[in-house]
Amino acid sequence: MRAIGYTRVSTEEQGDSRAGLEAQEAAIRAEVKHRGWELKEMMSDVASGGSLRKRDELGRALRMLAAKDADILVVAKLDRLSRSVLDFAGIMENANREGWAVAVLDLGVDTSTTNGKLIMHVMIALAQWEREIIGDRTKNALAAVRARGTKLGRPSRVGEDTRKLVRSLRGAGLSWKKVADALTAQGIPTGQVGAWHASTVRRIYQADPLAKPEG
């Protein structure tokens, strides 16, 4: 089996990146040798783990796997691949559809095996459930705001209407990013060029005297 090893350190860990990358690489090489696989390439990123964006080497690895230039993606730890269940499930959905496997060494998960495939399908199902729950919470929060007669205003003059919506979405359990995504999906203008960002809605919430304090 042809393997691609992938390692990552976050931007916060960058100062000690060499030690962290070397430890991950050693674990991957040992597993590949133990399993009798062929290590096609070792790839590495220095990037945040919360999203797949701005991770050029991971993108290259996924393209190689999709093109059948390798058979399995090997990572030392799950949080080196993604800290988001949805992102991880998305990778596994691609793997399932395109016919390649994922091995996460700290979890002992290898989707080239029968048990690993079962875990993969469970993770995908849980991620789909999470997507639907988030969608339901977003719709309910927006409906509640509209039912009170609130008009969704522009954040350039952040008034009570916009603050109410941010409070409602955050109170429904959405992350800052999910709140921003919901506002963008509803077509609510930002007052600037581009989409809403997590940092923007967080500032609105923290500046809102009626918002519940967060630790």
PDB file of N, CA, C and O in Angstrom, residues 56-93:
ATOM      1  N   ASP A  56      -1.670  24.103   2.376  1.00  0.00           N
ATOM      2  CA  ASP A  56      -1.340  23.762   0.996  1.00  0.00           C
ATOM      3  C   ASP A  56      -0.887  22.322   0.838  1.00  0.00           C
ATOM      4  O   ASP A  56      -1.253  21.646  -0.126  1.00  0.00           O
ATOM      5  N   GLU A  57      -0.058  21.832   1.761  1.00  0.00           N
ATOM      6  CA  GLU A  57       0.468  20.484   1.628  1.00  0.00           C
ATOM      7  C   GLU A  57      -0.611  19.420   1.847  1.00  0.00           C
ATOM      8  O   GLU A  57      -0.620  18.395   1.175  1.00  0.00           O
ATOM      9  N   LEU A  58      -1.543  19.684   2.760  1.00  0.00           N
ATOM     10  CA  LEU A  58      -2.655  18.750   2.919  1.00  0.00           C
ATOM     11  C   LEU A  58      -3.497  18.718   1.652  1.00  0.00           C
ATOM     12  O   LEU A  58      -3.923  17.651   1.202  1.00  0.00           O
ATOM     13  N   GLY A  59      -3.722  19.885   1.061  1.00  0.00           N
ATOM     14  CA  GLY A  59      -4.466  19.928  -0.191  1.00  0.00           C
ATOM     15  C   GLY A  59      -3.768  19.129  -1.281  1.00  0.00           C
ATOM     16  O   GLY A  59      -4.417  18.400  -2.048  1.00  0.00           O
ATOM     17  N   ARG A  60      -2.451  19.234  -1.345  1.00  0.00           N
ATOM     18  CA  ARG A  60      -1.690  18.477  -2.335  1.00  0.00           C
ATOM     19  C   ARG A  60      -1.791  16.980  -2.068  1.00  0.00           C
ATOM     20  O   ARG A  60      -1.944  16.176  -3.006  1.00  0.00           O
ATOM     21  N   ALA A  61      -1.739  16.597  -0.801  1.00  0.00           N
ATOM     22  CA  ALA A  61      -1.864  15.181  -0.452  1.00  0.00           C
ATOM     23  C   ALA A  61      -3.229  14.637  -0.869  1.00  0.00           C
ATOM     24  O   ALA A  61      -3.332  13.538  -1.432  1.00  0.00           O
ATOM     25  N   LEU A  62      -4.278  15.408  -0.600  1.00  0.00           N
ATOM     26  CA  LEU A  62      -5.627  14.957  -0.950  1.00  0.00           C
ATOM     27  C   LEU A  62      -5.801  14.846  -2.459  1.00  0.00           C
ATOM     28  O   LEU A  62      -6.500  13.940  -2.946  1.00  0.00           O
ATOM     29  N   ARG A  63      -5.166  15.731  -3.199  1.00  0.00           N
ATOM     30  CA  ARG A  63      -5.240  15.642  -4.666  1.00  0.00           C
ATOM     31  C   ARG A  63      -4.512  14.407  -5.181  1.00  0.00           C
ATOM     32  O   ARG A  63      -4.979  13.749  -6.116  1.00  0.00           O
ATOM     33  N   MET A  64      -3.377  14.070  -4.579  1.00  0.00           N
ATOM     34  CA  MET A  64      -2.638  12.860  -4.968  1.00  0.00           C
ATOM     35  C   MET A  64      -3.461  11.608  -4.695  1.00  0.00           C
ATOM     36  O   MET A  64      -3.501  10.677  -5.507  1.00  0.00           O
ATOM     37  N   LEU A  65      -4.123  11.587  -3.541  1.00  0.00           N
ATOM     38  CA  LEU A  65      -4.955  10.436  -3.186  1.00  0.00           C
ATOM     39  C   LEU A  65      -6.138  10.306  -4.141  1.00  0.00           C
ATOM     40  O   LEU A  65      -6.479   9.202  -4.590  1.00  0.00           O
ATOM     41  N   ALA A  66      -6.751  11.424  -4.471  1.00  0.00           N
ATOM     42  CA  ALA A  66      -7.888  11.398  -5.392  1.00  0.00           C
ATOM     43  C   ALA A  66      -7.470  10.936  -6.774  1.00  0.00           C
ATOM     44  O   ALA A  66      -8.245  10.277  -7.486  1.00  0.00           O
ATOM     45  N   ALA A  67      -6.221  11.255  -7.153  1.00  0.00           N
ATOM     46  CA  ALA A  67      -5.705  10.869  -8.468  1.00  0.00           C
ATOM     47  C   ALA A  67      -5.151   9.450  -8.480  1.00  0.00           C
ATOM     48  O   ALA A  67      -4.585   9.015  -9.487  1.00  0.00           O
ATOM     49  N   LYS A  68      -5.276   8.719  -7.371  1.00  0.00           N
ATOM     50  CA  LYS A  68      -4.803   7.335  -7.257  1.00  0.00           C
ATOM     51  C   LYS A  68      -3.276   7.235  -7.280  1.00  0.00           C
ATOM     52  O   LYS A  68      -2.720   6.186  -7.608  1.00  0.00           O
ATOM     53  N   ASP A  69      -2.595   8.324  -6.907  1.00  0.00           N
ATOM     54  CA  ASP A  69      -1.139   8.285  -6.820  1.00  0.00           C
ATOM     55  C   ASP A  69      -0.677   7.736  -5.472  1.00  0.00           C
ATOM     56  O   ASP A  69       0.526   7.533  -5.264  1.00  0.00           O
ATOM     57  N   ALA A  70      -1.606   7.533  -4.548  1.00  0.00           N
ATOM     58  CA  ALA A  70      -1.326   6.926  -3.251  1.00  0.00           C
ATOM     59  C   ALA A  70      -2.623   6.290  -2.757  1.00  0.00           C
ATOM     60  O   ALA A  70      -3.698   6.541  -3.303  1.00  0.00           O
ATOM     61  N   ASP A  71      -2.485   5.455  -1.715  1.00  0.00           N
ATOM     62  CA  ASP A  71      -3.639   4.674  -1.250  1.00  0.00           C
ATOM     63  C   ASP A  71      -4.123   5.034   0.148  1.00  0.00           C
ATOM     64  O   ASP A  71      -5.274   4.749   0.495  1.00  0.00           O
ATOM     65  N   ILE A  72      -3.255   5.645   0.961  1.00  0.00           N
ATOM     66  CA  ILE A  72      -3.639   5.906   2.346  1.00  0.00           C
ATOM     67  C   ILE A  72      -2.928   7.153   2.858  1.00  0.00           C
ATOM     68  O   ILE A  72      -1.758   7.397   2.539  1.00  0.00           O
ATOM     69  N   LEU A  73      -3.638   7.953   3.628  1.00  0.00           N
ATOM     70  CA  LEU A  73      -3.092   9.136   4.303  1.00  0.00           C
ATOM     71  C   LEU A  73      -2.831   8.764   5.758  1.00  0.00           C
ATOM     72  O   LEU A  73      -3.729   8.283   6.453  1.00  0.00           O
ATOM     73  N   VAL A  74      -1.610   8.988   6.233  1.00  0.00           N
ATOM     74  CA  VAL A  74      -1.228   8.587   7.591  1.00  0.00           C
ATOM     75  C   VAL A  74      -0.864   9.826   8.402  1.00  0.00           C
ATOM     76  O   VAL A  74      -0.032  10.633   7.984  1.00  0.00           O
ATOM     77  N   VAL A  75      -1.520   9.991   9.567  1.00  0.00           N
ATOM     78  CA  VAL A  75      -1.197  11.087  10.484  1.00  0.00           C
ATOM     79  C   VAL A  75      -0.929  10.509  11.865  1.00  0.00           C
ATOM     80  O   VAL A  75      -1.492   9.475  12.242  1.00  0.00           O
ATOM     81  N   ALA A  76      -0.068  11.186  12.626  1.00  0.00           N
ATOM     82  CA  ALA A  76       0.276  10.685  13.959  1.00  0.00           C
ATOM     83  C   ALA A  76      -0.858  10.900  14.952  1.00  0.00           C
ATOM     84  O   ALA A  76      -1.119  10.045  15.798  1.00  0.00           O
ATOM     85  N   LYS A  77      -1.526  12.064  14.849  1.00  0.00           N
ATOM     86  CA  LYS A  77      -2.599  12.398  15.788  1.00  0.00           C
ATOM     87  C   LYS A  77      -3.750  13.046  15.042  1.00  0.00           C
ATOM     88  O   LYS A  77      -3.541  13.760  14.050  1.00  0.00           O
ATOM     89  N   LEU A  78      -4.967  12.823  15.538  1.00  0.00           N
ATOM     90  CA  LEU A  78      -6.141  13.379  14.887  1.00  0.00           C
ATOM     91  C   LEU A  78      -6.077  14.907  14.828  1.00  0.00           C
ATOM     92  O   LEU A  78      -6.425  15.509  13.819  1.00  0.00           O
ATOM     93  N   ASP A  79      -5.625  15.560  15.913  1.00  0.00           N
ATOM     94  CA  ASP A  79      -5.634  17.020  15.919  1.00  0.00           C
ATOM     95  C   ASP A  79      -4.580  17.615  14.984  1.00  0.00           C
ATOM     96  O   ASP A  79      -4.564  18.811  14.739  1.00  0.00           O
ATOM     97  N   ARG A  80      -3.694  16.777  14.452  1.00  0.00           N
ATOM     98  CA  ARG A  80      -2.754  17.248  13.431  1.00  0.00           C
ATOM     99  C   ARG A  80      -3.434  17.316  12.067  1.00  0.00           C
ATOM    100  O   ARG A  80      -2.993  18.039  11.183  1.00  0.00           O
ATOM    101  N   LEU A  81      -4.504  16.542  11.904  1.00  0.00           N
ATOM    102  CA  LEU A  81      -5.261  16.562  10.653  1.00  0.00           C
ATOM    103  C   LEU A  81      -6.364  17.598  10.714  1.00  0.00           C
ATOM    104  O   LEU A  81      -6.546  18.395   9.803  1.00  0.00           O
ATOM    105  N   SER A  82      -7.117  17.602  11.819  1.00  0.00           N
ATOM    106  CA  SER A  82      -8.189  18.581  11.989  1.00  0.00           C
ATOM    107  C   SER A  82      -8.691  18.559  13.418  1.00  0.00           C
ATOM    108  O   SER A  82      -8.790  17.496  14.022  1.00  0.00           O
ATOM    109  N   ARG A  83      -9.023  19.753  13.958  1.00  0.00           N
ATOM    110  CA  ARG A  83      -9.677  19.827  15.261  1.00  0.00           C
ATOM    111  C   ARG A  83     -11.187  19.886  15.103  1.00  0.00           C
ATOM    112  O   ARG A  83     -11.907  19.929  16.087  1.00  0.00           O
ATOM    113  N   SER A  84     -11.664  19.897  13.861  1.00  0.00           N
ATOM    114  CA  SER A  84     -13.091  19.977  13.588  1.00  0.00           C
ATOM    115  C   SER A  84     -13.625  18.611  13.185  1.00  0.00           C
ATOM    116  O   SER A  84     -13.112  17.995  12.248  1.00  0.00           O
ATOM    117  N   VAL A  85     -14.642  18.127  13.882  1.00  0.00           N
ATOM    118  CA  VAL A  85     -15.264  16.856  13.520  1.00  0.00           C
ATOM    119  C   VAL A  85     -15.829  16.922  12.112  1.00  0.00           C
ATOM    120  O   VAL A  85     -15.726  15.964  11.328  1.00  0.00           O
ATOM    121  N   LEU A  86     -16.407  18.077  11.753  1.00  0.00           N
ATOM    122  CA  LEU A  86     -16.998  18.213  10.430  1.00  0.00           C
ATOM    123  C   LEU A  86     -15.933  18.146   9.340  1.00  0.00           C
ATOM    124  O   LEU A  86     -16.132  17.513   8.301  1.00  0.00           O
ATOM    125  N   ASP A  87     -14.795  18.810   9.553  1.00  0.00           N
ATOM    126  CA  ASP A  87     -13.716  18.754   8.569  1.00  0.00           C
ATOM    127  C   ASP A  87     -13.180  17.331   8.436  1.00  0.00           C
ATOM    128  O   ASP A  87     -12.914  16.844   7.335  1.00  0.00           O
ATOM    129  N   PHE A  88     -13.004  16.650   9.591  1.00  0.00           N
ATOM    130  CA  PHE A  88     -12.487  15.283   9.568  1.00  0.00           C
ATOM    131  C   PHE A  88     -13.469  14.362   8.847  1.00  0.00           C
ATOM    132  O   PHE A  88     -13.069  13.523   8.033  1.00  0.00           O
ATOM    133  N   ALA A  89     -14.746  14.523   9.131  1.00  0.00           N
ATOM    134  CA  ALA A  89     -15.753  13.710   8.452  1.00  0.00           C
ATOM    135  C   ALA A  89     -15.758  13.991   6.951  1.00  0.00           C
ATOM    136  O   ALA A  89     -15.953  13.085   6.138  1.00  0.00           O
ATOM    137  N   GLY A  90     -15.532  15.255   6.581  1.00  0.00           N
ATOM    138  CA  GLY A  90     -15.469  15.594   5.169  1.00  0.00           C
ATOM    139  C   GLY A  90     -14.322  14.883   4.474  1.00  0.00           C
ATOM    140  O   GLY A  90     -14.472  14.401   3.338  1.00  0.00           O
ATOM    141  N   ILE A  91     -13.169  14.813   5.144  1.00  0.00           N
ATOM    142  CA  ILE A  91     -12.032  14.090   4.581  1.00  0.00           C
ATOM    143  C   ILE A  91     -12.377  12.614   4.409  1.00  0.00           C
ATOM    144  O   ILE A  91     -12.081  11.998   3.378  1.00  0.00           O
ATOM    145  N   MET A  92     -13.024  12.029   5.413  1.00  0.00           N
ATOM    146  CA  MET A  92     -13.382  10.613   5.336  1.00  0.00           C
ATOM    147  C   MET A  92     -14.443  10.353   4.271  1.00  0.00           C
ATOM    148  O   MET A  92     -14.445   9.297   3.626  1.00  0.00           O
ATOM    149  N   GLU A  93     -15.353  11.298   4.090  1.00  0.00           N
ATOM    150  CA  GLU A  93     -16.344  11.156   3.022  1.00  0.00           C
ATOM    151  C   GLU A  93     -15.657  11.131   1.659  1.00  0.00           C
ATOM    152  O   GLU A  93     -16.008  10.330   0.784  1.00  0.00           O
TER     153      GLU A  93
END
